[in-house]
C-alpha cells in the first residue's frame, strides 16, 4: 500500500484524504491520470466479498457457471436474513433451520466447494461478523447488503452492492464504481453521559437527509473521531447507508488497534501500526479540510445530545430534550409498545454493557420495563460473552427477551403479537432503517431509531416522551427516581469468549463436493449458461411490452413475496415486468400476445414466444431500470427469451447488468422514435455482424399494415462487452478463459 499511496499522491499532485489513499491502492490497473470525483467510472480490485443468505443465492448460482474451482478473492456467506423472530433465540433458530433447510444446505455445500467461508444460521449478522473477523484498515470490500459500510469502523472502504457485482469480483473481473465524491465530517470534543456514537450519525442524517450522501464517501476525522471506540465507529459507518452514502470511513487509530487485538488479530494491528501514516489522511487534510472534501460538516461532541429519529424516515432528527413537544405536536403515539436493541448496527459489547447498566440501575431503584423489550445480539461471539458476563440475566430480570443472532425484526422477519394491526402504535429500535412497514409490516407502526441507551431508558419509562437526562420515573414504592447515566466497557475486561462461533471453513480441495439442490425445489434451481449469440442479425422479434413512464427494477422484478424465489430463476421470472405499465392500454401485466391476438400476463406472453422459438423485445421510456442493482431484473428477460431492451435512456447499473447477461441494451438515437413503435410490431435489429464500439445499430419496425420504420439506435458497448454479448454473457467468457 505505501508505494501505491505515494504514486497516487504524485498523480493527483496534492496531499490525499484517507478514502483517496484506499481507492487508488485498489485500482485494478495502475492509473494513468487522476480521476474526477463524481464523474469518472473506475475499475477496482476489492480484497474481499461478503454475502448475506438472501442475496448470496443467485450470486452463487451464477458464480457456479463461470468454471472456476475457487473464488478469486476471499469470500464469505452469512446466514442471517431468513430467521424469523417469534418467541426467542432457541425456538426461533430451530424453526429457521427447519424452514430454510434447503437454502442453508445449498449455501453450505456451494461455499464448501468453492473456497467460501460459511457462517451458519445463528452465527451472527453479516456486518458484525465481518467486523469481528475480516475488516481491516486500508482494505476494500464489497458486500451484497446495504449496510456493508459497517466495516468502515475499522478503516475499510466497504461498499454495499448487488449480487452481479459480487459475481464479477468472485470470478476475477474488475469491479466498476463511479469515483465517489467526498464529504468530510470533522469531529471535535468527546462524548459523555447519555450520548453515544449512534447520536453522531443520527445528527449527520438530520443534516444531510436521506439523499445527502448519494455518490459520496463520508470520511470522519478530527480528535473527536479518535475518541470513539472502533465499534462505535462501525455504528456510524453502518448507518451512513441511511443518507445514501457509498460508504463511510474512519482513519486508523489506537481504538481500532485495541479492537483488532481483542478480537484475536494482533498481527493485523501490528501491520497497521507499521504503516499508520498511510491509513490516515495526510496532515494538510486535517488543517485545511475544505480544500480536499466536496463538503465539510463539523460537530462538537462535547455539546452533542442524544437524538431520536423518525418516524417513517431516519433523517427526521429530534433531540431527546425536544421529543415530548414533538410527540404532542405531531400526534405520534407516546406510549411505547416495543423497544428493541441490538442488530448489526448496535450490538457491540460497549452497547450491551451500557444498556445493561441502565437496566441494573433501574432494578436497583425499584423500576421495571414498561414496554416489551427485545435484545438482538449481532454475533455468537458477543452473545456468549455478554451471557458469561451476566448482562443477559440482567435484561431478563426486567422482562427482556433475547432473540437469535440474526436480522429478525430489523428486516421484517418478526411475528409481532399485536391486538389490532390497524391501531396507531409506537416502537423504538437501535437499528438503522425505519421506513413504514419495515419492522413488522404494519403501516400503523411508528418506528423510531435511537441509541441502545435511549431505547433501553424508554423501555423502562414506557414512553417515547421520556428524557432520561432530566425526567424522573415513579418506582414500585411510589417514589420519584432518576436513572443514572449509563456506563460500560468498550471491550470486555475478561476478553471475548465463544464456544462455537458457527463457522464452517471451506474444503481445501472442493472438487469432489456436490452442490446440494433438489431438482424439485421451488426456491433453488441450478442455472444453465445462457446460449451464445447465433452470429446473425436478430429478425422478427415480437414486441413484448412498450413500457410507459417509470420502469424501475421493482417494476421489472418485484420484491415482497417474490423474494422467496430469488434462488430459482424460472419461478421468480413469473414476476417479470408485471409492475410495468403497458403503453397501449395503461394497464399493468396485460399485454397483447401477437400469436393469438389475446391479452395476457407479461411473463406468460414471453413464455409463449419463447416456446414458439421467437425472440421478443422490450421497449421502455426514460431511466429504465433505475432503483436497485437487482440482477434478477436483467436475468429474467434473458431467461424468458427477450433479446433486447430498447429505451429512451437507461439507469447505468441496469444497463451494465443487461450487458453482463448477454442482452442487447439499446437507446433510441432520436427519443421521439419511441412513438413509432406499434403494438403489433415485429422488430429486426440490424448491424450485429459488425457490432463495434461507438457505431449505432439499425432497428426496423415492421408494422402490421405492412409499412416499416427504420430507426437508428445507440449503444454503449465496449470491446469487452461486445464479447460478452457474442458469448451469451460475461460468465461464459470467463468460463472459456478458465478452460484454456
Ligand atoms: S440487522 Fe438489519 S440492517 Fe443489519 S444486515 Fe440485518 S437487516 Fe440489514
XYZ file of C-alpha atoms and ligand atoms in Angstrom:
748
model
C 0.000 0.000 0.000
C 2.668 2.653 0.850
C 4.152 2.577 -2.693
C 0.708 2.880 -4.258
C -0.213 5.766 -1.974
C 2.995 7.615 -2.888
C 2.399 7.247 -6.620
C -1.256 8.277 -6.211
C -0.126 11.407 -4.370
C 2.193 12.258 -7.286
C -0.558 11.578 -9.817
C -3.131 13.678 -8.011
C -0.494 16.316 -7.206
C -1.553 17.144 -3.636
C -1.989 15.606 -0.188
C -4.608 12.822 -0.053
C -7.602 12.033 2.069
C -7.865 8.534 3.538
C -10.543 7.477 1.052
C -8.342 8.512 -1.867
C -5.421 6.516 -0.486
C -7.525 3.387 -0.258
C -9.293 3.864 -3.591
C -6.070 4.489 -5.528
C -4.428 1.483 -3.847
C -7.208 -0.744 -5.144
C -7.330 0.181 -8.829
C -7.482 -2.934 -10.955
C -4.898 -1.403 -13.314
C -2.340 1.319 -12.494
C -3.849 4.761 -13.038
C -2.647 6.856 -15.944
C -4.352 10.004 -14.734
C -6.096 11.319 -11.667
C -9.811 10.523 -11.675
C -12.570 13.103 -11.484
C -14.742 12.566 -8.450
C -18.400 12.140 -9.246
C -17.656 11.794 -12.973
C -15.227 9.029 -13.970
C -16.065 5.337 -13.846
C -13.127 3.405 -12.444
C -12.272 -0.309 -12.241
C -11.283 -1.547 -8.789
C -9.960 -4.811 -7.369
C -11.573 -5.327 -3.938
C -9.872 -7.534 -1.340
C -12.961 -9.373 -0.140
C -16.597 -10.233 -0.791
C -19.251 -10.810 1.878
C -22.759 -12.065 1.098
C -25.862 -12.453 3.209
C -28.019 -15.526 2.702
C -30.838 -13.890 0.744
C -28.631 -12.220 -1.873
C -25.976 -14.954 -1.937
C -28.288 -17.473 -3.542
C -28.452 -16.062 -7.064
C -24.903 -14.689 -6.865
C -23.508 -18.150 -6.134
C -25.740 -19.903 -8.655
C -24.273 -17.559 -11.257
C -20.735 -17.944 -9.969
C -21.057 -21.722 -10.409
C -21.395 -21.272 -14.150
C -18.107 -19.378 -14.577
C -15.970 -22.512 -14.457
C -13.600 -21.524 -11.647
C -12.645 -24.055 -8.940
C -12.445 -21.361 -6.300
C -13.454 -17.766 -5.780
C -10.853 -15.251 -6.942
C -10.828 -13.308 -3.635
C -11.614 -14.367 -0.046
C -15.382 -14.503 0.302
C -17.913 -15.389 2.984
C -21.612 -16.215 3.281
C -23.646 -15.278 6.355
C -26.995 -16.879 7.245
C -28.772 -14.044 8.995
C -31.720 -12.726 6.987
C -34.022 -15.749 6.947
C -34.598 -16.250 10.681
C -37.971 -15.038 11.906
C -38.219 -13.629 15.433
C -41.252 -15.015 17.253
C -40.635 -16.395 20.715
C -36.915 -16.242 21.458
C -33.489 -17.288 20.231
C -33.586 -21.050 20.767
C -37.032 -21.807 19.337
C -36.776 -19.272 16.502
C -33.447 -20.669 15.343
C -34.791 -24.225 15.429
C -37.759 -23.167 13.296
C -35.496 -21.378 10.796
C -33.200 -24.392 10.472
C -36.233 -26.432 9.539
C -37.969 -23.908 7.244
C -34.850 -22.862 5.383
C -33.058 -26.190 5.366
C -32.714 -26.445 1.614
C -31.323 -22.915 1.313
C -28.837 -23.460 4.138
C -27.765 -26.844 2.746
C -27.238 -25.276 -0.666
C -25.229 -22.340 0.707
C -23.123 -24.589 2.960
C -22.315 -27.017 0.153
C -21.561 -24.432 -2.518
C -19.389 -22.484 -0.053
C -17.534 -25.650 0.851
C -16.928 -26.464 -2.797
C -15.702 -23.090 -3.990
C -13.489 -21.969 -1.102
C -16.005 -19.674 0.600
C -16.210 -19.258 4.379
C -19.694 -20.174 5.616
C -21.275 -18.707 8.728
C -24.213 -20.852 9.797
C -27.630 -19.649 10.886
C -27.271 -18.298 14.408
C -23.593 -17.361 13.967
C -24.480 -13.716 13.648
C -25.333 -10.827 11.389
C -23.069 -10.321 8.387
C -21.690 -6.898 9.324
C -20.944 -7.721 12.944
C -19.232 -10.974 11.961
C -17.213 -9.154 9.285
C -16.136 -6.507 11.811
C -15.028 -9.193 14.261
C -13.172 -11.315 11.749
C -12.384 -9.780 8.390
C -12.456 -5.976 8.261
C -9.002 -4.384 8.288
C -7.637 -0.856 7.938
C -6.832 0.207 4.391
C -8.802 -2.649 2.812
C -11.581 -2.605 0.231
C -14.571 -4.911 0.422
C -17.861 -5.285 -1.360
C -20.857 -6.920 0.270
C -24.281 -7.889 -1.054
C -26.087 -5.882 1.591
C -26.622 -2.162 2.006
C -25.060 -1.940 5.463
C -21.722 -3.374 4.358
C -20.143 0.059 5.118
C -20.206 -1.003 8.801
C -16.607 -2.178 8.206
C -15.576 1.484 7.809
C -15.362 1.364 11.606
C -12.087 -0.488 11.101
C -10.848 1.861 8.371
C -12.041 -0.135 5.366
C -13.731 1.121 2.204
C -16.671 -1.295 2.356
C -19.493 -0.860 -0.133
C -22.916 -2.475 -0.471
C -23.563 -3.868 -3.960
C -25.898 -6.155 -5.876
C -25.246 -9.825 -6.485
C -23.970 -9.197 -10.034
C -21.037 -7.197 -8.657
C -20.193 -9.938 -6.192
C -20.210 -12.460 -9.034
C -17.748 -10.301 -11.002
C -15.303 -9.980 -8.143
C -15.525 -13.656 -7.154
C -14.996 -14.581 -10.800
C -11.917 -12.356 -11.050
C -13.357 -9.476 -13.079
C -12.672 -5.853 -12.161
C -15.421 -4.029 -10.308
C -16.621 -0.692 -11.598
C -17.607 2.296 -9.469
C -18.072 5.959 -10.225
C -15.218 7.740 -8.413
C -17.045 8.903 -5.284
C -17.257 12.470 -4.096
C -16.018 13.089 -0.558
C -17.859 14.527 2.411
C -15.682 15.286 5.437
C -17.165 15.291 8.927
C -14.854 16.933 11.442
C -15.464 15.724 14.975
C -14.120 17.681 17.913
C -14.526 17.118 21.662
C -15.603 13.931 23.434
C -18.965 12.332 24.155
C -20.154 11.831 27.684
C -23.179 10.844 29.742
C -26.154 9.619 27.728
C -24.662 10.491 24.337
C -23.188 7.714 22.226
C -21.810 7.051 18.731
C -25.309 6.480 17.387
C -26.127 10.122 18.090
C -23.340 11.228 15.751
C -24.949 9.519 12.771
C -28.468 10.478 13.864
C -27.279 14.091 13.846
C -25.499 13.668 10.479
C -28.655 12.098 8.992
C -30.615 15.128 10.164
C -28.104 17.421 8.469
C -27.637 15.578 5.176
C -31.060 13.877 4.823
C -31.659 10.501 3.196
C -30.214 11.599 -0.137
C -27.385 13.886 1.024
C -24.645 11.272 0.876
C -25.512 9.884 -2.557
C -22.422 9.103 -4.617
C -20.101 10.134 -1.797
C -17.819 8.606 0.796
C -18.293 10.201 4.193
C -14.922 10.476 5.915
C -14.851 11.245 9.649
C -11.761 12.938 11.026
C -10.541 15.095 13.890
C -9.620 14.371 17.509
C -13.243 13.633 18.280
C -13.102 10.725 15.826
C -10.115 9.195 17.596
C -12.088 9.259 20.867
C -14.806 6.938 19.592
C -14.493 3.158 20.046
C -13.990 1.016 16.931
C -17.458 -0.486 17.304
C -18.928 2.995 17.784
C -17.242 3.978 14.544
C -18.830 0.890 12.966
C -22.272 2.086 14.095
C -21.710 5.477 12.474
C -20.462 3.940 9.210
C -23.272 1.367 9.192
C -25.964 3.999 9.252
C -24.269 6.052 6.557
C -26.424 3.876 4.298
C -29.400 5.880 5.582
C -28.062 9.047 3.961
C -27.366 7.200 0.723
C -23.576 7.321 1.119
C -21.423 4.992 -0.976
C -19.704 4.206 2.321
C -18.274 5.910 5.400
C -14.847 5.582 6.951
C -12.658 6.455 9.928
C -8.853 6.661 9.994
C -6.770 4.003 11.746
C -6.128 4.822 15.413
C -5.495 3.263 18.829
C -9.179 2.345 19.251
C -9.044 0.226 16.119
C -5.773 -1.358 17.242
C -7.361 -2.284 20.583
C -10.397 -3.844 18.888
C -8.248 -5.807 16.450
C -6.195 -7.168 19.351
C -9.230 -8.065 21.440
C -10.720 -10.000 18.521
C -7.580 -12.081 18.014
C -5.923 -10.021 15.287
C -2.808 -8.637 16.985
C -0.817 -9.303 13.818
C -3.157 -7.106 11.750
C -2.857 -4.316 14.344
C 0.936 -4.547 14.251
C 0.995 -4.411 10.464
C -1.318 -1.403 10.523
C 0.834 0.299 13.163
C 3.813 -0.091 10.815
C 2.094 1.958 8.079
C -0.092 4.137 10.283
C 0.512 7.366 8.323
C -0.832 5.708 5.166
C -4.002 4.675 6.968
C -4.817 8.240 7.937
C -5.361 11.370 5.825
C -2.277 13.480 5.046
C -1.563 16.252 7.565
C -2.858 19.138 5.478
C -6.249 17.467 5.157
C -6.713 17.942 8.903
C -5.710 21.602 8.795
C -7.483 22.628 5.581
C -10.286 20.089 5.090
C -12.349 22.335 2.822
C -9.554 22.072 0.209
C -9.930 18.282 -0.007
C -13.568 17.406 0.570
C -16.510 18.395 -1.614
C -18.447 19.281 1.536
C -17.419 19.604 5.193
C -19.594 19.327 8.310
C -18.334 19.987 11.827
C -19.692 18.563 15.057
C -18.534 19.222 18.617
C -19.120 16.009 20.571
C -18.956 17.924 23.879
C -22.298 19.516 23.052
C -23.990 16.630 21.227
C -27.162 15.412 22.920
C -28.959 12.129 22.235
C -31.306 12.095 19.247
C -34.449 10.189 18.365
C -35.037 9.884 14.607
C -38.306 9.077 12.927
C -40.994 8.037 12.496
C -41.031 6.608 8.957
C -37.703 8.133 7.919
C -34.254 8.060 9.536
C -33.430 11.699 8.786
C -36.189 13.272 10.894
C -33.871 14.011 13.814
C -35.255 15.289 17.122
C -33.027 15.957 20.160
C -34.295 13.876 23.077
C -34.956 17.094 25.029
C -37.490 18.124 22.362
C -39.191 14.747 21.909
C -42.073 15.353 24.318
C -43.083 18.513 22.468
C -42.604 16.854 19.055
C -44.769 13.893 20.103
C -47.580 16.240 21.183
C -47.274 18.500 18.144
C -47.280 15.655 15.609
C -49.768 13.378 17.323
C -47.322 10.464 17.447
C -48.434 7.784 19.920
C -46.403 8.472 23.045
C -46.929 5.060 24.634
C -44.038 2.787 23.731
C -45.140 -0.747 22.888
C -41.892 -2.440 21.946
C -38.276 -1.389 22.475
C -35.695 -3.334 20.504
C -31.929 -3.106 20.956
C -29.135 -4.818 19.069
C -28.853 -5.646 15.336
C -25.795 -5.290 13.116
C -25.796 -1.570 13.900
C -25.692 -1.563 17.678
C -24.871 -4.790 19.435
C -21.269 -4.313 20.455
C -20.038 -5.235 23.906
C -19.976 -1.499 24.611
C -23.620 -1.050 23.564
C -24.808 -4.036 25.528
C -22.814 -3.287 28.673
C -24.028 0.323 28.747
C -27.645 -0.740 28.191
C -27.298 -3.416 30.871
C -26.036 -0.771 33.300
C -29.276 1.170 32.770
C -31.363 -1.926 33.440
C -29.330 -2.765 36.566
C -29.721 0.776 37.844
C -33.461 0.685 37.120
C -33.938 -2.585 39.007
C -31.967 -1.267 41.989
C -34.325 1.730 42.086
C -37.481 -0.387 42.001
C -38.285 0.051 38.311
C -39.061 -2.483 35.607
C -39.600 -2.330 31.848
C -42.908 -0.753 30.859
C -42.833 -1.900 27.254
C -41.883 -5.131 25.561
C -38.115 -5.269 25.334
C -36.008 -7.382 22.981
C -32.264 -7.795 22.598
C -30.716 -8.965 19.318
C -27.028 -9.824 19.683
C -25.061 -9.228 16.487
C -22.992 -12.378 16.742
C -22.491 -15.501 18.795
C -19.167 -14.042 19.978
C -21.000 -11.096 21.514
C -23.900 -13.228 22.783
C -21.675 -15.765 24.504
C -19.536 -13.037 26.062
C -22.460 -10.977 27.357
C -24.083 -14.096 28.771
C -20.842 -15.019 30.559
C -20.650 -11.503 31.961
C -24.199 -11.581 33.330
C -25.820 -8.985 31.065
C -28.410 -11.299 29.561
C -29.600 -12.200 33.057
C -29.969 -8.504 33.833
C -32.094 -7.926 30.728
C -34.243 -10.931 31.565
C -34.839 -9.564 35.063
C -36.881 -6.727 33.537
C -38.672 -8.992 31.072
C -36.187 -8.634 28.199
C -36.327 -11.363 25.526
C -33.112 -12.325 23.765
C -33.681 -13.025 20.078
C -31.499 -15.065 17.720
C -28.212 -13.597 16.489
C -29.861 -12.554 13.251
C -31.658 -9.747 11.438
C -35.163 -10.645 12.681
C -37.323 -7.567 13.326
C -34.828 -5.296 11.568
C -35.816 -6.735 8.184
C -39.447 -7.552 8.883
C -38.734 -11.129 9.977
C -40.891 -10.557 13.025
C -44.079 -12.365 14.012
C -45.169 -9.472 16.188
C -48.013 -10.046 18.635
C -50.348 -7.054 18.412
C -54.062 -6.965 19.259
C -55.104 -4.661 16.402
C -52.792 -4.257 13.418
C -54.562 -1.041 12.372
C -54.046 0.717 15.701
C -51.524 3.556 15.562
C -48.658 2.398 17.738
C -45.044 3.192 18.535
C -41.884 1.125 18.637
C -38.291 2.259 19.010
C -35.184 0.412 17.898
C -31.437 0.815 17.902
C -31.457 -0.484 14.307
C -30.950 1.732 11.263
C -33.928 1.797 8.863
C -37.403 2.818 9.934
C -39.427 3.242 6.780
C -43.111 2.349 7.067
C -43.743 -1.393 7.488
C -40.034 -2.308 7.583
C -40.011 -3.898 11.020
C -43.416 -5.539 11.368
C -45.157 -4.990 8.031
C -47.713 -2.652 9.651
C -48.362 0.787 8.153
C -49.763 1.840 11.541
C -46.468 1.351 13.358
C -44.475 4.498 14.092
C -40.877 3.278 14.241
C -38.234 5.496 15.818
C -34.481 4.958 15.897
C -32.156 5.903 18.764
C -29.065 4.666 20.603
C -29.384 1.428 22.601
C -29.047 3.511 25.767
C -32.002 5.743 24.897
C -34.063 2.768 23.670
C -33.416 0.977 26.972
C -34.308 4.038 29.035
C -37.539 4.449 27.081
C -38.330 0.749 27.572
C -38.165 1.378 31.324
C -40.264 4.538 31.042
C -42.765 3.006 28.577
C -42.990 6.238 26.621
C -41.003 7.972 23.906
C -41.671 11.333 25.563
C -39.216 10.444 28.316
C -35.940 12.335 28.567
C -33.613 10.354 30.862
C -31.290 13.332 31.204
C -33.877 15.360 33.114
C -37.040 13.364 33.825
C -37.904 11.188 36.805
C -39.897 7.951 36.969
C -42.117 6.603 39.739
C -40.935 3.332 41.264
C -42.780 0.433 42.940
C -42.784 2.338 46.235
C -44.279 5.423 44.640
C -41.006 7.345 44.886
C -39.666 9.621 42.158
C -36.348 8.265 40.911
C -33.965 9.293 38.169
C -31.955 6.894 36.021
C -28.179 7.190 36.378
C -26.053 7.850 33.319
C -25.060 4.632 31.547
C -21.601 3.202 31.969
C -19.934 0.273 30.302
C -16.845 -1.139 28.661
C -15.616 -0.606 25.135
C -14.154 -4.090 25.216
C -14.797 -6.996 27.617
C -12.400 -6.755 30.576
C -12.127 -10.549 30.624
C -11.773 -10.765 26.837
C -14.188 -12.160 24.279
C -15.167 -15.808 24.536
C -17.192 -18.227 22.451
C -17.729 -21.982 22.399
C -18.922 -22.426 18.822
C -18.799 -19.317 16.675
C -20.797 -21.115 13.945
C -18.162 -21.055 11.224
C -17.579 -23.703 8.576
C -14.220 -23.392 6.816
C -14.281 -24.469 3.163
C -12.669 -27.678 1.971
C -9.053 -27.303 0.826
C -9.997 -29.107 -2.381
C -13.669 -28.838 -3.269
C -13.592 -30.906 -6.464
C -15.437 -33.913 -5.051
C -18.105 -31.879 -3.251
C -21.636 -31.799 -4.601
C -23.707 -28.652 -4.509
C -26.982 -29.633 -2.866
C -30.030 -28.553 -4.870
C -33.089 -30.738 -5.095
C -34.484 -30.948 -8.638
C -37.985 -30.494 -7.133
C -37.055 -27.381 -5.212
C -39.329 -24.356 -5.553
C -36.713 -21.994 -4.090
C -33.499 -23.068 -5.789
C -32.597 -24.004 -9.325
C -29.190 -24.625 -10.845
C -28.522 -22.313 -13.763
C -27.699 -23.371 -17.272
C -25.313 -20.990 -19.054
C -27.205 -18.761 -21.491
C -26.801 -19.558 -25.189
C -24.258 -17.678 -27.278
C -25.332 -15.242 -29.998
C -26.186 -17.081 -33.224
C -23.957 -14.830 -35.333
C -26.771 -13.164 -37.335
C -28.887 -10.061 -37.146
C -31.945 -10.590 -34.954
C -35.056 -10.709 -37.107
C -38.755 -10.885 -36.335
C -38.618 -10.128 -32.620
C -42.104 -9.654 -31.187
C -42.812 -6.556 -29.140
C -43.444 -7.925 -25.648
C -44.306 -4.658 -23.942
C -43.855 -0.966 -24.596
C -43.494 0.259 -21.033
C -44.825 3.712 -20.294
C -43.158 6.101 -17.840
C -41.243 4.961 -14.794
C -39.985 1.412 -15.016
C -37.688 0.700 -12.076
C -36.090 -2.612 -11.148
C -39.092 -3.066 -8.841
C -41.431 -2.813 -11.829
C -39.231 -5.269 -13.720
C -38.691 -7.724 -10.855
C -40.917 -7.076 -7.864
C -39.705 -7.863 -4.357
C -42.024 -8.754 -1.441
C -43.400 -12.282 -1.709
C -41.261 -12.983 -4.784
C -38.068 -12.843 -2.774
C -38.530 -16.422 -1.633
C -37.848 -17.432 -5.239
C -34.684 -15.387 -5.624
C -32.620 -18.568 -5.958
C -34.964 -20.038 -8.607
C -34.722 -18.150 -11.864
C -37.647 -19.851 -13.569
C -40.056 -19.291 -10.696
C -39.060 -15.708 -9.988
C -39.357 -14.955 -13.705
C -43.115 -15.124 -13.193
C -42.832 -11.595 -11.809
C -41.085 -10.226 -14.899
C -42.316 -6.732 -15.740
C -45.630 -7.306 -14.008
C -45.363 -3.826 -12.500
C -44.690 -2.031 -15.795
C -47.483 -0.021 -17.427
C -48.389 -1.135 -20.954
C -48.338 1.975 -23.148
C -51.290 0.756 -25.233
C -53.849 0.069 -22.509
C -52.360 1.798 -19.433
C -52.649 -1.490 -17.549
C -50.062 -3.486 -15.673
C -49.329 -7.089 -16.561
C -51.690 -7.100 -19.556
C -50.042 -7.268 -22.966
C -51.080 -8.489 -26.392
C -49.858 -11.889 -27.483
C -49.266 -11.369 -31.191
C -49.542 -15.096 -31.859
C -53.113 -15.330 -30.558
C -54.266 -11.715 -30.504
C -55.276 -12.174 -26.893
C -54.173 -10.177 -23.868
C -52.352 -11.930 -21.064
C -49.727 -11.585 -18.357
C -46.286 -10.386 -19.425
C -44.346 -13.452 -18.216
C -46.859 -15.861 -19.793
C -46.726 -13.966 -23.084
C -42.920 -14.037 -23.074
C -43.042 -17.763 -22.378
C -45.410 -18.254 -25.327
C -42.979 -16.539 -27.692
C -40.083 -18.489 -26.242
C -41.955 -21.775 -26.674
C -42.604 -20.873 -30.299
C -38.888 -20.204 -30.823
C -39.487 -16.489 -31.344
C -37.392 -13.824 -29.618
C -39.019 -10.772 -28.072
C -38.086 -7.197 -27.302
C -38.999 -4.751 -24.539
C -39.354 -1.049 -25.275
C -39.056 1.439 -22.437
C -39.036 5.098 -21.538
C -36.516 7.297 -19.681
C -34.124 5.980 -16.997
C -35.308 2.417 -17.494
C -34.115 0.109 -14.694
C -33.485 2.756 -12.055
C -33.592 1.685 -8.422
C -31.648 -1.242 -7.076
C -28.857 -3.215 -8.679
C -31.000 -6.373 -8.526
C -29.588 -8.747 -11.138
C -32.888 -10.606 -11.483
C -34.196 -7.627 -13.465
C -31.671 -8.476 -16.184
C -31.663 -12.265 -15.815
C -35.429 -12.753 -16.049
C -35.885 -11.223 -19.501
C -32.805 -13.138 -20.662
C -34.312 -16.355 -19.320
C -37.704 -15.722 -20.933
C -36.304 -15.131 -24.409
C -36.188 -11.317 -24.537
C -33.263 -10.436 -26.801
C -33.107 -6.666 -26.484
C -34.269 -3.774 -24.333
C -34.740 -0.587 -26.376
C -35.358 2.544 -24.328
C -35.160 6.312 -24.297
C -32.455 6.078 -21.608
C -31.088 3.578 -19.085
C -30.151 3.688 -15.450
C -26.484 2.830 -15.783
C -26.282 -0.100 -13.355
C -29.178 -1.874 -15.000
C -27.699 -1.268 -18.442
C -24.439 -2.873 -17.269
C -26.342 -5.789 -15.743
C -28.064 -6.405 -19.089
C -24.704 -6.440 -20.832
C -23.341 -8.934 -18.311
C -26.236 -11.272 -19.074
C -25.549 -11.127 -22.823
C -28.556 -8.943 -23.598
C -28.714 -6.033 -26.007
C -29.352 -2.729 -24.235
C -30.106 -0.068 -26.852
C -31.283 3.537 -26.795
C -33.257 5.489 -29.390
C -30.867 7.853 -31.219
C -33.914 10.097 -31.642
C -36.006 9.796 -28.491
C -39.201 10.601 -30.369
C -38.800 7.296 -32.255
C -40.316 5.712 -29.134
C -43.624 6.916 -30.587
C -43.088 4.958 -33.816
C -43.223 1.592 -32.038
C -46.643 -0.038 -32.551
C -48.349 -2.768 -30.568
C -48.226 -5.439 -33.307
C -44.676 -4.742 -34.460
C -42.189 -7.396 -35.459
C -38.780 -5.904 -34.974
C -35.384 -6.521 -36.607
C -32.037 -5.473 -35.169
C -29.560 -4.974 -37.989
C -25.799 -4.446 -37.951
C -24.827 -7.008 -35.321
C -22.337 -8.738 -37.602
C -20.272 -5.561 -37.479
C -21.149 -4.685 -33.868
C -18.481 -2.120 -32.925
C -17.991 0.317 -30.043
C -19.490 3.705 -30.829
C -21.237 2.579 -34.039
C -25.045 2.795 -33.957
C -27.204 -0.173 -34.947
C -30.364 -0.089 -37.021
C -33.793 -1.195 -35.859
C -36.540 -1.957 -38.364
C -40.098 -1.696 -37.055
C -42.255 -3.928 -39.258
C -45.816 -2.747 -38.687
C -48.906 -4.908 -39.042
C -50.180 -2.927 -42.041
C -47.037 -3.815 -43.993
C -45.356 -0.426 -43.550
C -41.934 -0.072 -41.938
C -39.961 2.431 -39.946
C -36.191 2.204 -39.941
C -34.582 3.940 -36.985
C -31.068 4.373 -35.633
C -30.288 3.119 -32.127
C -27.237 3.784 -29.967
C -25.365 1.553 -27.574
C -22.500 1.943 -25.077
C -20.842 -1.474 -25.504
C -17.047 -1.512 -25.386
C -14.931 -4.291 -26.972
C -15.127 -6.429 -23.853
C -18.881 -6.030 -23.546
C -19.377 -6.932 -27.194
C -17.501 -10.154 -26.394
C -19.974 -10.734 -23.562
C -22.864 -10.283 -25.993
C -21.351 -12.661 -28.527
C -20.582 -15.326 -25.912
C -24.064 -15.063 -24.390
C -22.921 -13.421 -21.160
C -19.853 -12.325 -19.180
C -19.675 -15.580 -17.231
C -19.491 -17.541 -20.476
C -16.413 -15.504 -21.428
C -14.786 -16.257 -18.091
C -15.659 -19.934 -18.414
C -13.941 -20.181 -21.767
C -10.891 -18.340 -20.402
C -10.702 -20.667 -17.390
C -10.980 -23.696 -19.678
C -7.905 -22.632 -21.703
S -29.627 -6.389 11.031
Fe -30.897 -5.132 9.702
S -29.559 -3.658 8.744
Fe -28.309 -5.277 9.648
S -27.924 -6.703 7.968
Fe -29.715 -7.398 9.060
S -31.439 -6.475 8.011
Fe -29.642 -5.388 7.363
